[in-house]
Backbone as numpy.savetxt, mean C-alpha at the origin, in Angstrom:
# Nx Ny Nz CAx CAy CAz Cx Cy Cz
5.55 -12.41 -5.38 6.57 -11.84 -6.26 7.93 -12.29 -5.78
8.63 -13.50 -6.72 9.93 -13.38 -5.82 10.61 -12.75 -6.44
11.63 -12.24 -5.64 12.97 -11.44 -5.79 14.21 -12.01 -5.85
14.85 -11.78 -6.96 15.94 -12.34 -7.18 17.33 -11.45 -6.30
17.78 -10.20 -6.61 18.58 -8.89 -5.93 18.24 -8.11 -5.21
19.02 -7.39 -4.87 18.85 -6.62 -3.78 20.04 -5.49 -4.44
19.62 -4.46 -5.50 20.85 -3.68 -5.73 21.20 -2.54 -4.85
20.67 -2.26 -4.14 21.21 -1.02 -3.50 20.25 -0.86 -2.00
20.50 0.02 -0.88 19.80 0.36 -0.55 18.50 1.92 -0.89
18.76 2.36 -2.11 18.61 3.34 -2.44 17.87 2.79 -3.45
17.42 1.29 -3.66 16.73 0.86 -5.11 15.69 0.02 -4.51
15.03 -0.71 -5.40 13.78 -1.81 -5.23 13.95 -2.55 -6.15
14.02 -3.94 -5.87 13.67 -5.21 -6.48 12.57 -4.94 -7.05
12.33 -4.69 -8.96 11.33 -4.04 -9.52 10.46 -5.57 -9.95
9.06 -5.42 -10.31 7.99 -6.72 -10.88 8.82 -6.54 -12.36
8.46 -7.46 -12.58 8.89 -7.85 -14.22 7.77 -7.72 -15.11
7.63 -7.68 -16.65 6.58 -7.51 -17.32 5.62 -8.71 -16.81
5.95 -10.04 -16.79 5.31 -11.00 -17.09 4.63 -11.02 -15.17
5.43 -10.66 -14.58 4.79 -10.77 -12.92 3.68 -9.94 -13.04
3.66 -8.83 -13.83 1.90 -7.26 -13.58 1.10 -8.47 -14.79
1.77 -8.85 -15.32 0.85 -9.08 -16.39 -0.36 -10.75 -15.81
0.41 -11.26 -14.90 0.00 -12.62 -14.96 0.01 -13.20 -12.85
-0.74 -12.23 -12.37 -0.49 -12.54 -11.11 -1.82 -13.78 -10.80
-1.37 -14.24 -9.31 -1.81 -16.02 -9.46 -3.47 -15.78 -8.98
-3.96 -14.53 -8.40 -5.14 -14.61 -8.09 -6.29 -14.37 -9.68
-5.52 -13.85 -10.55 -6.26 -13.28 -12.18 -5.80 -15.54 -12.42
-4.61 -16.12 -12.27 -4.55 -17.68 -12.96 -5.82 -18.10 -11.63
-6.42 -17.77 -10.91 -7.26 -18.75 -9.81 -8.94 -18.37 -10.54
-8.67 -17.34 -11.36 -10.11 -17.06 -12.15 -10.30 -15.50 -11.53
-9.88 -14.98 -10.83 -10.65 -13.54 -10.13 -10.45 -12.57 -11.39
-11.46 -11.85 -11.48 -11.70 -10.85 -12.18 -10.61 -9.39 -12.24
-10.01 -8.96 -12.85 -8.78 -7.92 -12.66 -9.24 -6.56 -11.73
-10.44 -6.07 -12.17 -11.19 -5.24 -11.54 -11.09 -5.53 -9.79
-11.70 -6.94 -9.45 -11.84 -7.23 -8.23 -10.54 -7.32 -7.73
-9.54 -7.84 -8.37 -8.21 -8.10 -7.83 -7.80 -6.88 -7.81
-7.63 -5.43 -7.84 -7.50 -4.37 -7.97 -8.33 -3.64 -6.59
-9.64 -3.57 -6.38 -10.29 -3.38 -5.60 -9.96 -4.15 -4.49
-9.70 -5.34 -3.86 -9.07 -5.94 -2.67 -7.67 -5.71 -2.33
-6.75 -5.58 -2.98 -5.80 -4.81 -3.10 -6.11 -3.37 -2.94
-6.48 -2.60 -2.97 -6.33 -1.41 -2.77 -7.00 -1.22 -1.20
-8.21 -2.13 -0.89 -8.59 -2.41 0.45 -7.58 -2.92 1.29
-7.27 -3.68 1.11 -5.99 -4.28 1.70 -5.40 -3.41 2.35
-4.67 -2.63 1.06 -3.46 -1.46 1.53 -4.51 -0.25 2.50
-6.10 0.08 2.26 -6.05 0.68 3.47 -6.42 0.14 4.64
-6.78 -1.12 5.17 -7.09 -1.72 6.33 -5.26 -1.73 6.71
-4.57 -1.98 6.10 -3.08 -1.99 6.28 -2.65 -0.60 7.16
-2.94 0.59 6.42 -2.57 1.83 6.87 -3.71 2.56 8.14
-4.65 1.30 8.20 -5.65 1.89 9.79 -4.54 1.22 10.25
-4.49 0.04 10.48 -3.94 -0.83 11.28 -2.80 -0.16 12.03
-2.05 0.73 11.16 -0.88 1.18 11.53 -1.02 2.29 12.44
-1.97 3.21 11.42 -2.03 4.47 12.75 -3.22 3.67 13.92
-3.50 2.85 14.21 -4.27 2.60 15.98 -3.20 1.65 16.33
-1.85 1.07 15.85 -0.90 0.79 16.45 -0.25 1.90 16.84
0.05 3.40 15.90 0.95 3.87 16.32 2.16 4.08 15.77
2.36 3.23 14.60 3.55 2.98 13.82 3.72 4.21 13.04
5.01 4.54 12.70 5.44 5.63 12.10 5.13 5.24 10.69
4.78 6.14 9.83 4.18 6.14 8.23 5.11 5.39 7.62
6.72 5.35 7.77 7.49 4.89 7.31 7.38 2.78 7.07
7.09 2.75 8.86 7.14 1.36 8.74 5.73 1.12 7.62
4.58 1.63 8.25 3.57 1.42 7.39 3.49 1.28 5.93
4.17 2.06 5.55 4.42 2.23 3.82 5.17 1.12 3.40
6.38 0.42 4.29 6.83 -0.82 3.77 5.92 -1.83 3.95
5.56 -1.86 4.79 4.20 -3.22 4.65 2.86 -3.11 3.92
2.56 -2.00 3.01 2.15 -1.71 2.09 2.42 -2.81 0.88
3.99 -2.14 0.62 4.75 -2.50 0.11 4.68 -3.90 -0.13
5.41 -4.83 1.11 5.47 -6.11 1.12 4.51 -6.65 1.11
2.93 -6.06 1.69 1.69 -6.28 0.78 0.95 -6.99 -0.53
1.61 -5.98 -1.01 1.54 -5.51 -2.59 2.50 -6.70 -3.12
3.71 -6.50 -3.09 4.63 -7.35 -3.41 4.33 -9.37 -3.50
3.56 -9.33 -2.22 3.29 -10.41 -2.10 2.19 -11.47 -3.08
1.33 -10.35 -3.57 0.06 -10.94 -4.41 0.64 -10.64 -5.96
1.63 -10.14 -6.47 2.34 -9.97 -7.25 2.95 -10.92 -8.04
2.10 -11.18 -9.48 2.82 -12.47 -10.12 2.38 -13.93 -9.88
2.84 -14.64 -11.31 1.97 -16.18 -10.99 2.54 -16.88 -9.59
3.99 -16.67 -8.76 4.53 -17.18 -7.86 4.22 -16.56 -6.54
3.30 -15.53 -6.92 2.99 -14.74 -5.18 1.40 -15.33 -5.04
0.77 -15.22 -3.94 -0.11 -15.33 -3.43 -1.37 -14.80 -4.28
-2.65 -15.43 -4.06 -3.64 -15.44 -4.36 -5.24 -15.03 -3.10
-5.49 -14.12 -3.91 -6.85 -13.60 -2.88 -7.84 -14.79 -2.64
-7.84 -16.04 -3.71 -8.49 -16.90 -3.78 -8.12 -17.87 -2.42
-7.30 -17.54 -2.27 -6.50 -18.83 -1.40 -5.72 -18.17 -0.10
-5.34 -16.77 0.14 -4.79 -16.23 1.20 -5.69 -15.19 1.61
-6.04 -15.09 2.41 -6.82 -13.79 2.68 -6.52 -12.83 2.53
-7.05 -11.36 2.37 -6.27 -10.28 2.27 -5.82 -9.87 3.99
-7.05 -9.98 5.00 -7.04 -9.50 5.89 -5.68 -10.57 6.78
-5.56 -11.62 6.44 -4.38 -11.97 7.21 -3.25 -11.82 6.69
-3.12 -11.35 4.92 -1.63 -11.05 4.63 -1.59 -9.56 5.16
-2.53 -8.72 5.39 -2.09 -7.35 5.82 -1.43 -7.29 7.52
-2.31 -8.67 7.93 -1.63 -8.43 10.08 -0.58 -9.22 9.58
-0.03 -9.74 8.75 1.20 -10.49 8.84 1.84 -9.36 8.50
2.32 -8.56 7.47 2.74 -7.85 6.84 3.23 -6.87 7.66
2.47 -6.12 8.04 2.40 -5.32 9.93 3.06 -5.66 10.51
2.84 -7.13 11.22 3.12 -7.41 12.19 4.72 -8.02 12.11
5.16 -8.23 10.80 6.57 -8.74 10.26 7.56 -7.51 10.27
6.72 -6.00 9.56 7.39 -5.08 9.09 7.70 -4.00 10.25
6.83 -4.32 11.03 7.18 -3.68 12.55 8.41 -4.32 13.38
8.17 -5.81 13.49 8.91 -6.60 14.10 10.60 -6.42 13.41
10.71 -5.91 12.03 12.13 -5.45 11.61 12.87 -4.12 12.42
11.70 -3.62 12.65 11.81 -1.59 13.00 12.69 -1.68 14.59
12.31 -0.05 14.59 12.47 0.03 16.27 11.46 0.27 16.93
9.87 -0.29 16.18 8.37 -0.15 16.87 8.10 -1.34 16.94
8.94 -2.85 17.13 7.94 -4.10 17.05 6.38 -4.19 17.85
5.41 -4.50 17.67 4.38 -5.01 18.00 4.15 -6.55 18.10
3.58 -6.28 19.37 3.19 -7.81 20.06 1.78 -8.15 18.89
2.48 -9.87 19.06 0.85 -10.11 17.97 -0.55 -10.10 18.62
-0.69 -10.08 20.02 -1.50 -9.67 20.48 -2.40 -7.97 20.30
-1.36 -7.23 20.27 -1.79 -5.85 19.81 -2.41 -5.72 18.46
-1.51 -6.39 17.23 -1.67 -6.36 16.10 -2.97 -7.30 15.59
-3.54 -8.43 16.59 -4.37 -8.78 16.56 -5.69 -8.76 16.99
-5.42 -7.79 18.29 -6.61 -7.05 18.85 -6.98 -5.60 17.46
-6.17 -5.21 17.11 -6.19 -4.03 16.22 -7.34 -4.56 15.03
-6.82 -5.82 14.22 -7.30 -6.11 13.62 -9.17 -6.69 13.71
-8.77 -7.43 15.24 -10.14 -7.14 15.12 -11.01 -6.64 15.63
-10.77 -5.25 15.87 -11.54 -4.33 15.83 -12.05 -3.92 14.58
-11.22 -3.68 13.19 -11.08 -2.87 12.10 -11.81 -3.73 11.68
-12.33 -5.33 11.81 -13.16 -6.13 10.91 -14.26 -6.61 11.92
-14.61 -6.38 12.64 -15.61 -6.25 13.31 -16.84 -5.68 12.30
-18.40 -6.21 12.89 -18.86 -5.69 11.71 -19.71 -4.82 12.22
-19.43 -3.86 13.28 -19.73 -2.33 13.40 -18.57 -1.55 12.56
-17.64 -1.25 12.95 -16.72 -0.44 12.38 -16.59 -0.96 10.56
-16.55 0.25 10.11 -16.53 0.41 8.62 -14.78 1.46 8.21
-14.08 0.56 7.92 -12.71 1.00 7.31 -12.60 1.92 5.88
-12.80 3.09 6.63 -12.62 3.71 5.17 -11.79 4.29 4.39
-11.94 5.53 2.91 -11.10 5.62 2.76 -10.17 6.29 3.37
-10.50 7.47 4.24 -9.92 8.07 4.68 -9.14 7.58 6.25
-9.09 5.79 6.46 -8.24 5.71 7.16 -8.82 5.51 8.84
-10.35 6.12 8.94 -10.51 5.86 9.87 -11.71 5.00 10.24
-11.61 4.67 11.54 -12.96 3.78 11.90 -13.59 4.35 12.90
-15.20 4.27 12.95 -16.16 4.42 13.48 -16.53 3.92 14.72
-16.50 4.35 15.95 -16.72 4.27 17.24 -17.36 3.16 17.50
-17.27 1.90 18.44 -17.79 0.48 18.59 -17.65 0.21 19.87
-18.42 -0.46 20.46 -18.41 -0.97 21.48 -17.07 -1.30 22.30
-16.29 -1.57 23.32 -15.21 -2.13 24.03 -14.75 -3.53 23.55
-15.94 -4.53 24.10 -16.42 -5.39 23.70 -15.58 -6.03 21.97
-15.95 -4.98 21.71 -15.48 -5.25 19.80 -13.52 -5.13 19.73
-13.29 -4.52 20.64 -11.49 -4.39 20.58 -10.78 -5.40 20.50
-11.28 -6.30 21.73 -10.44 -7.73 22.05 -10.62 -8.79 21.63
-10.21 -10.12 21.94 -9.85 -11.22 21.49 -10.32 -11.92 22.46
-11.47 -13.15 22.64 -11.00 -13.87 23.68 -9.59 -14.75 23.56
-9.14 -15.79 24.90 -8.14 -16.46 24.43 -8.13 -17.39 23.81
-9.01 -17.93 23.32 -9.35 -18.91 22.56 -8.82 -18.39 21.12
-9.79 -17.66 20.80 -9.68 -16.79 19.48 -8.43 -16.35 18.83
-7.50 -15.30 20.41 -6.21 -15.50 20.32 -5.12 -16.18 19.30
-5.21 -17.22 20.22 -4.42 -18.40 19.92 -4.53 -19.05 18.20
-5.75 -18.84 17.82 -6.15 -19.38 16.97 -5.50 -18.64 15.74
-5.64 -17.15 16.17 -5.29 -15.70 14.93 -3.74 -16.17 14.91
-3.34 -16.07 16.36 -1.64 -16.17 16.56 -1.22 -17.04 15.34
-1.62 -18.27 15.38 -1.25 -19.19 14.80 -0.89 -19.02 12.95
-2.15 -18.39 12.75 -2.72 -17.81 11.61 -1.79 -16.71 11.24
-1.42 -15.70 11.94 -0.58 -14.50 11.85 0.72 -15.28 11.43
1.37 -15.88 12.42 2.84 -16.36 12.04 3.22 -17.35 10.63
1.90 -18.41 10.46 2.07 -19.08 9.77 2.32 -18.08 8.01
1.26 -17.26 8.06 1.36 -16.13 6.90 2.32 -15.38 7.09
2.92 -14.74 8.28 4.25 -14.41 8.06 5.15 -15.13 6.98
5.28 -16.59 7.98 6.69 -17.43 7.28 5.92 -17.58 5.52
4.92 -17.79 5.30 4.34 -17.63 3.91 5.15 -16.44 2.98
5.10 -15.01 3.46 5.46 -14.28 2.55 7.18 -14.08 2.74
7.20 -14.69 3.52 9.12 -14.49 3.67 9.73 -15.16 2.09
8.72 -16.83 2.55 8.96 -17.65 1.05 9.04 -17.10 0.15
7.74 -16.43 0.04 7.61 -15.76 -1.56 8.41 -14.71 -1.85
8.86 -13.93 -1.04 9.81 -12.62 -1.15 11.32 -13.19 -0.67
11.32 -14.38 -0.87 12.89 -15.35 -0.88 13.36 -14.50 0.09
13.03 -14.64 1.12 13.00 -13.33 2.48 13.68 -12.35 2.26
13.42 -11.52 0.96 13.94 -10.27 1.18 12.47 -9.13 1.45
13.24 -8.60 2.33 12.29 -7.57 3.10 12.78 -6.18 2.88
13.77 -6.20 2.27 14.00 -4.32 2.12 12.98 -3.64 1.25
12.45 -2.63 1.68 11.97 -1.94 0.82 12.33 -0.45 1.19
12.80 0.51 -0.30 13.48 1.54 0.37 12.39 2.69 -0.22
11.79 3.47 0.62 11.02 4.32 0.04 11.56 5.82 -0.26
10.60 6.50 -0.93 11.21 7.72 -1.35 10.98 9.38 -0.69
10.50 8.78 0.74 9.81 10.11 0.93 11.51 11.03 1.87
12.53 10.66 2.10 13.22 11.21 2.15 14.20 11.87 1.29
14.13 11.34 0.40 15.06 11.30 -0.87 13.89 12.86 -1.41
12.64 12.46 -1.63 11.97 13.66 -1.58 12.38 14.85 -1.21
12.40 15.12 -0.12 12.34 16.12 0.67 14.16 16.50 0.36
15.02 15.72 0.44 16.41 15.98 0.04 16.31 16.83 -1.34
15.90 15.94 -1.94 15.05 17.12 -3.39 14.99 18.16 -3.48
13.77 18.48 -2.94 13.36 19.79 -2.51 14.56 20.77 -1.78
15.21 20.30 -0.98 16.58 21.16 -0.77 17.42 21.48 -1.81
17.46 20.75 -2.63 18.74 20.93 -3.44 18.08 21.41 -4.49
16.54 22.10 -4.99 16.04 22.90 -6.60 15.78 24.29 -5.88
16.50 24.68 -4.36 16.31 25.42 -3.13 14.65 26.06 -3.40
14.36 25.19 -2.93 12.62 25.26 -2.69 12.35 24.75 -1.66
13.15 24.38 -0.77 13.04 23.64 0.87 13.83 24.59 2.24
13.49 26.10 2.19 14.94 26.55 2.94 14.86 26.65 4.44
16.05 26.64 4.88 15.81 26.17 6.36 14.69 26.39 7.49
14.73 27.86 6.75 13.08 28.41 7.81 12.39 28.58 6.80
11.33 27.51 7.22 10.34 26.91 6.47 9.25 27.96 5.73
8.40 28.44 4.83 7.54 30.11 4.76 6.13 28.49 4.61
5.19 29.60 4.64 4.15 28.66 4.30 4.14 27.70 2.64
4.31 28.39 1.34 4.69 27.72 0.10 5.49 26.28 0.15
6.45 27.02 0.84 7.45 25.45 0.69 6.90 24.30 1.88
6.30 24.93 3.34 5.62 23.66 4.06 4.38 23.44 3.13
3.57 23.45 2.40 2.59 23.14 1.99 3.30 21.99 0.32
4.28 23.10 0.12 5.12 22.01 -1.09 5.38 20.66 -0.12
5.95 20.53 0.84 6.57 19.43 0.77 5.45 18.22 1.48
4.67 19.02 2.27 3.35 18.45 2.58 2.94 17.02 1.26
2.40 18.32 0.48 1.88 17.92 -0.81 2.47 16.86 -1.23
4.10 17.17 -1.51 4.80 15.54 -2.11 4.63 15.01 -1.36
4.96 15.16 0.29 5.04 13.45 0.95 3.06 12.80 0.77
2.42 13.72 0.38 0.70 13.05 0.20 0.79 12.16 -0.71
1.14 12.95 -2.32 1.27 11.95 -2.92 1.79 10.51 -2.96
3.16 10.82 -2.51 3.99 9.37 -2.33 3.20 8.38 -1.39
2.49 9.11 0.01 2.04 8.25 0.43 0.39 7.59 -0.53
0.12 8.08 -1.11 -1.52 8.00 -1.94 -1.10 6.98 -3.12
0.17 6.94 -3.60 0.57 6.22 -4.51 0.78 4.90 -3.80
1.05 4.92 -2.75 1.27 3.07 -2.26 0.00 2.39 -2.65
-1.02 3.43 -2.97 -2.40 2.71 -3.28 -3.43 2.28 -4.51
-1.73 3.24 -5.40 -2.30 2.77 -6.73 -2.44 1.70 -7.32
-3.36 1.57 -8.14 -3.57 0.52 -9.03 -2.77 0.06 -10.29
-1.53 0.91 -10.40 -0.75 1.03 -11.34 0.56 0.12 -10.60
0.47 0.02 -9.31 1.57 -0.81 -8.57 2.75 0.18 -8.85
2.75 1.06 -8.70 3.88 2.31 -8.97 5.06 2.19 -8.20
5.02 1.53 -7.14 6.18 0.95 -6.12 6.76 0.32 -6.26
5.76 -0.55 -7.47 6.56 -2.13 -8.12 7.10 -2.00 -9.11
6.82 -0.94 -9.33 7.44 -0.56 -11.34 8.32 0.89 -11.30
8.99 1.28 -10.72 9.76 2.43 -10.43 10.65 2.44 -9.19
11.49 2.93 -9.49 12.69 3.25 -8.24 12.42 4.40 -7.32
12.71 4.51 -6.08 12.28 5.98 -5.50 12.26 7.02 -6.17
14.47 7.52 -6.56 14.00 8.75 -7.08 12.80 8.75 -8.35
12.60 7.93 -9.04 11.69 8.95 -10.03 9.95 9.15 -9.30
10.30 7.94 -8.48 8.75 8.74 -7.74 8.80 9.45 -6.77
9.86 9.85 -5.91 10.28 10.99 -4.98 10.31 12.90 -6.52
10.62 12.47 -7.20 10.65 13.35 -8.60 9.26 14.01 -9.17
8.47 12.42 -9.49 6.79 12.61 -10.01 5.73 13.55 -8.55
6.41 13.38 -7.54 5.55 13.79 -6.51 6.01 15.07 -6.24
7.23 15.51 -6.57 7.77 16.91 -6.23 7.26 17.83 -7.51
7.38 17.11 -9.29 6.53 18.13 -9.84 5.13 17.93 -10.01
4.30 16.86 -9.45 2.95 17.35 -9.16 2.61 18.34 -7.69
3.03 18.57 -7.11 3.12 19.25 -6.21 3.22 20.86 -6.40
4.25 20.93 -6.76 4.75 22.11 -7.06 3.75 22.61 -8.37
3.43 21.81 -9.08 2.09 22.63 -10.33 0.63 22.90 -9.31
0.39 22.23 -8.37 -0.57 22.44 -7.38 -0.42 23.46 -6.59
0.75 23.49 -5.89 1.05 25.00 -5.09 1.11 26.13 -5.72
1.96 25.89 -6.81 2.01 27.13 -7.40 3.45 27.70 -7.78
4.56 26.71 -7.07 5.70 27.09 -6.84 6.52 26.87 -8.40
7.41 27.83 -8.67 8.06 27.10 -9.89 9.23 26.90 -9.73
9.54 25.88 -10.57 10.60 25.35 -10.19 11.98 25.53 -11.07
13.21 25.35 -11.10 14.50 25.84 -12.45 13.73 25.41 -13.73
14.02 26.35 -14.92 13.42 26.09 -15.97 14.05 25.32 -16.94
15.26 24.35 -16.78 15.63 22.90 -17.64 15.10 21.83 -16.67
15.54 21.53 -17.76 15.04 20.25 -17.92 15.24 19.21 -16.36
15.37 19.69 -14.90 15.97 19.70 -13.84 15.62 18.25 -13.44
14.75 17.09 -13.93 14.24 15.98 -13.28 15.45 15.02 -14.05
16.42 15.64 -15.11 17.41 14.63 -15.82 18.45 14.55 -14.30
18.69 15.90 -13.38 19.52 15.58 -12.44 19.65 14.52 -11.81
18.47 14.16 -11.69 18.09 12.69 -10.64 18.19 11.78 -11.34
18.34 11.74 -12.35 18.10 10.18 -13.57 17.08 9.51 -13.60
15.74 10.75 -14.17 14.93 10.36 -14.35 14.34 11.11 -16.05
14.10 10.00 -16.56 13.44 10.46 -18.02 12.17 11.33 -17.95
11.90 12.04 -19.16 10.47 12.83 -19.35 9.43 11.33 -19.22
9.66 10.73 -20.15 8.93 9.99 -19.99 7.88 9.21 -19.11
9.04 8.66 -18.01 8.93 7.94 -16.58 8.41 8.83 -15.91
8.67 10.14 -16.21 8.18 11.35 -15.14 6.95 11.73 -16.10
6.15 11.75 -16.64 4.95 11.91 -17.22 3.82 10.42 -16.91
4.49 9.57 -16.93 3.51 8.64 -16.59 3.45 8.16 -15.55
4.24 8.47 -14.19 3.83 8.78 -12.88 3.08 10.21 -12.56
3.22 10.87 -13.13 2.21 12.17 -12.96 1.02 12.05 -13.19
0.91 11.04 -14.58 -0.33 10.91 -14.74 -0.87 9.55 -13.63
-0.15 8.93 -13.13 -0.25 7.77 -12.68 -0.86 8.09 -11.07
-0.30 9.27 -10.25 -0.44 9.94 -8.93 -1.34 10.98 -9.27
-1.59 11.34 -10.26 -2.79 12.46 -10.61 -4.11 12.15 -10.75
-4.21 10.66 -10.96 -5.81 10.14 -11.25 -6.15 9.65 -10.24
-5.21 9.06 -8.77 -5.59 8.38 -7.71 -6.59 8.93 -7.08
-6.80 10.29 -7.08 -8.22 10.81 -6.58 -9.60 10.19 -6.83
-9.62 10.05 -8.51 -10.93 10.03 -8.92 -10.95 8.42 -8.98
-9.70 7.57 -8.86 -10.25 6.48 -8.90 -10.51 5.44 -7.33
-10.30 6.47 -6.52 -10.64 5.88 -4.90 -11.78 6.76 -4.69
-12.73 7.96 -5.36 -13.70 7.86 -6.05 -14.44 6.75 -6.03
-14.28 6.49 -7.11 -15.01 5.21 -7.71 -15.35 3.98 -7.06
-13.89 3.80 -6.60 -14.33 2.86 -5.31 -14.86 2.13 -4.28
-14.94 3.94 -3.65 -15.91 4.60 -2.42 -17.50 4.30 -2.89
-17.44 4.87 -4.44 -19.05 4.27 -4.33 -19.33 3.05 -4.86
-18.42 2.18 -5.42 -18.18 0.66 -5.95 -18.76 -0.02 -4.70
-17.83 0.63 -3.71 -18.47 -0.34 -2.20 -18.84 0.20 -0.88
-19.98 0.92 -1.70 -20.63 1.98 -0.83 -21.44 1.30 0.02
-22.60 -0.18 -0.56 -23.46 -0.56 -0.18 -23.10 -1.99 0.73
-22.12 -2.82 -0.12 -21.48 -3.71 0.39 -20.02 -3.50 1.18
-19.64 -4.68 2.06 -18.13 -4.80 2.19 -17.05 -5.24 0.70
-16.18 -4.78 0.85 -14.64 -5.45 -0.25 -14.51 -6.78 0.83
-14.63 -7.56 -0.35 -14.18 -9.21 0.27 -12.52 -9.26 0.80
-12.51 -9.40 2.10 -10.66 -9.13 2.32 -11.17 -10.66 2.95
-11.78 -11.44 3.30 -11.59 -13.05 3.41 -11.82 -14.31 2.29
-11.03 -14.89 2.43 -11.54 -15.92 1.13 -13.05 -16.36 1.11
-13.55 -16.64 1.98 -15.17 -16.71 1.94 -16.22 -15.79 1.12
-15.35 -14.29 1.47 -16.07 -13.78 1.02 -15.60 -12.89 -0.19
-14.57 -13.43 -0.79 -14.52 -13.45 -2.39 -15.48 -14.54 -2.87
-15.41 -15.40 -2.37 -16.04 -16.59 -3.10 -17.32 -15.82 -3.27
-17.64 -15.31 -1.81 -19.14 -14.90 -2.33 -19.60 -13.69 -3.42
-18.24 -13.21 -3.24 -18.15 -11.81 -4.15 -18.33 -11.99 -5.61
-17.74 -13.22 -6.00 -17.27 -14.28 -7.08 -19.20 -14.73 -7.55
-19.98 -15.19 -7.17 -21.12 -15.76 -6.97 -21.92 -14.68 -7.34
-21.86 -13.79 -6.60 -22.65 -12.60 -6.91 -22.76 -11.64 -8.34
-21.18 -11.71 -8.88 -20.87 -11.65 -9.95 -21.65 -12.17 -10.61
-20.99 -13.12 -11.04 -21.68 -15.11 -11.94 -23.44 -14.61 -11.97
-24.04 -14.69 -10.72 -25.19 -14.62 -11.01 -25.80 -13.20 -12.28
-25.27 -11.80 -11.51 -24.94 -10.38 -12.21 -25.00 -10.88 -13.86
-23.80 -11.68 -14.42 -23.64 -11.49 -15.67 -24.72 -12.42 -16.44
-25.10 -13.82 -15.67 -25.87 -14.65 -16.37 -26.94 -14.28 -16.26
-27.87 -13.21 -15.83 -28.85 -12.84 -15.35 -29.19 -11.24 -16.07
């Protein structure tokens, strides 16, 4: 996805119609379904990666982000041709290296292969399954080899994101929110910690939609969509106008992120049992084979 601006720090360089509509792994032949499903794998081998580094949710959510961003459109990257599993340690390992948590690519590459090792199973919920020692490290051979691999896909998505790397998320702007409809008050009661809980879930559950909701909206209205799905879940109510125009956000925009953060349940669901039996192809090999398996499926 390249990016032309950079308007604010308070905004996002948004996809364009023709970038959701026409990204280069759907022009390489992949199926939309599958391109949807590796992508959404992606983003969670992305978010293990982060918590057994250690990284604060924040950095994590931008390399989500720049993730996402990257396979985005006929000019971004292709599952056919980039792996998923090395644009996610680049991504990491770039979006850390901006922060005040950089990670050595050694860490970020021992991390990784652990998480693709083929004892441990990455799931949805983020975590992996107990493995041998053995399975953590790298020899140096191997090393050297990932290193190479890591940086080179770095400088890859810098290209494509005409090295812009900001991405400004909304989970503070959130919670600022919530102070100001005074539903956030200083000493916290249980309602309002469970409210604000709730929004920062969503926002974070939405980096994983299939709707690319990060790519097609500005914080506040999804710092907005996550404060009134939340609040219809808790229970809490909130001023009775029309209060989401404060932020400059339409009914509209705010109904179809509700509905957009409201279905992510049932469709990581689906998922879960989509690839209950098999792995999600996050290497080009094994799209191809994913690809094959298909082909045979439909002619058969």
């Amino acid at each position: 996805m390249a990016v032309e601006v950079q308007l604010s720090t308070l905004s996002n360089p948004l996809a364009t119609p023709e970038q959701l509509s026409n990204s280069s792994s759907q022009l390489d032949g992949l199926p939309a379904d599958l391109e949807s499903s590796i992508r959404y794998k992606a983003a969670i081998l992305t978010q293990a990666a982060g918590i057994l580094l250690n990284l604060p949710q924040e950095i994590i959510a931008q390399a989500i982000v720049t993730l996402t961003r990257f396979y985005t459109g006929p000019e971004g990257g292709s599952f056919r041709l980039h792996a998923a599993k090395d644009v996610s340690a680049a991504s990491i390992y770039m979006t850390a290296k901006l922060s005040f948590a950089p990670q050595s690519p050694r860490s970020v590459l021992n991390v990784y292969a652990y998480l693709l090792s083929r004892n441990p199973h990455v799931s949805d919920d983020s975590r992996a399954v107990e493995t041998p020692d053995e399975a953590h490290y790298l020899s140096e051979g191997s090393y050297q080899s990932l290193r190479t691999i890591l940086l080179a896909t770095e400088s890859l998505i810098l290209r494509a994101l005409s090295f812009t790397t900001h991405v400004s998320l909304p989970h503070h702007l959130a919670l600022t929110y919530l102070q100001t409809l005074g539903v956030l008050p200083p000493i916290a009661t249980d309602k309002s910690s469970k409210l604000a809980k709730r929004t920062l879930a969503h926002l974070n559950t939405a980096l994983l939609s299939p709707q690319l909701l990060y790519l097609t909206h500005q914080p506040p209205a999804l710092a907005v969509a996550a404060i009134y799905l939340a609040a219809r879940e808790v229970g809490i109510k909130l001023v009775a106008s029309d209060w989401w125009e404060v932020f400059d956000v339409e009914r509209e925009e705010l109904g179809f992120l509700v509905v957009g953060m409201g279905s992510m349940a049932g469709w990581a669901e689906e998922e879960r049992r989509k690839w209950a039996e098999r792995r999600c192809p996050l290497a080009i090999e094994e799209v191809e084979i994913e690809l094959d398996r298909k082909k045979v499926e439909t002619e058969g």
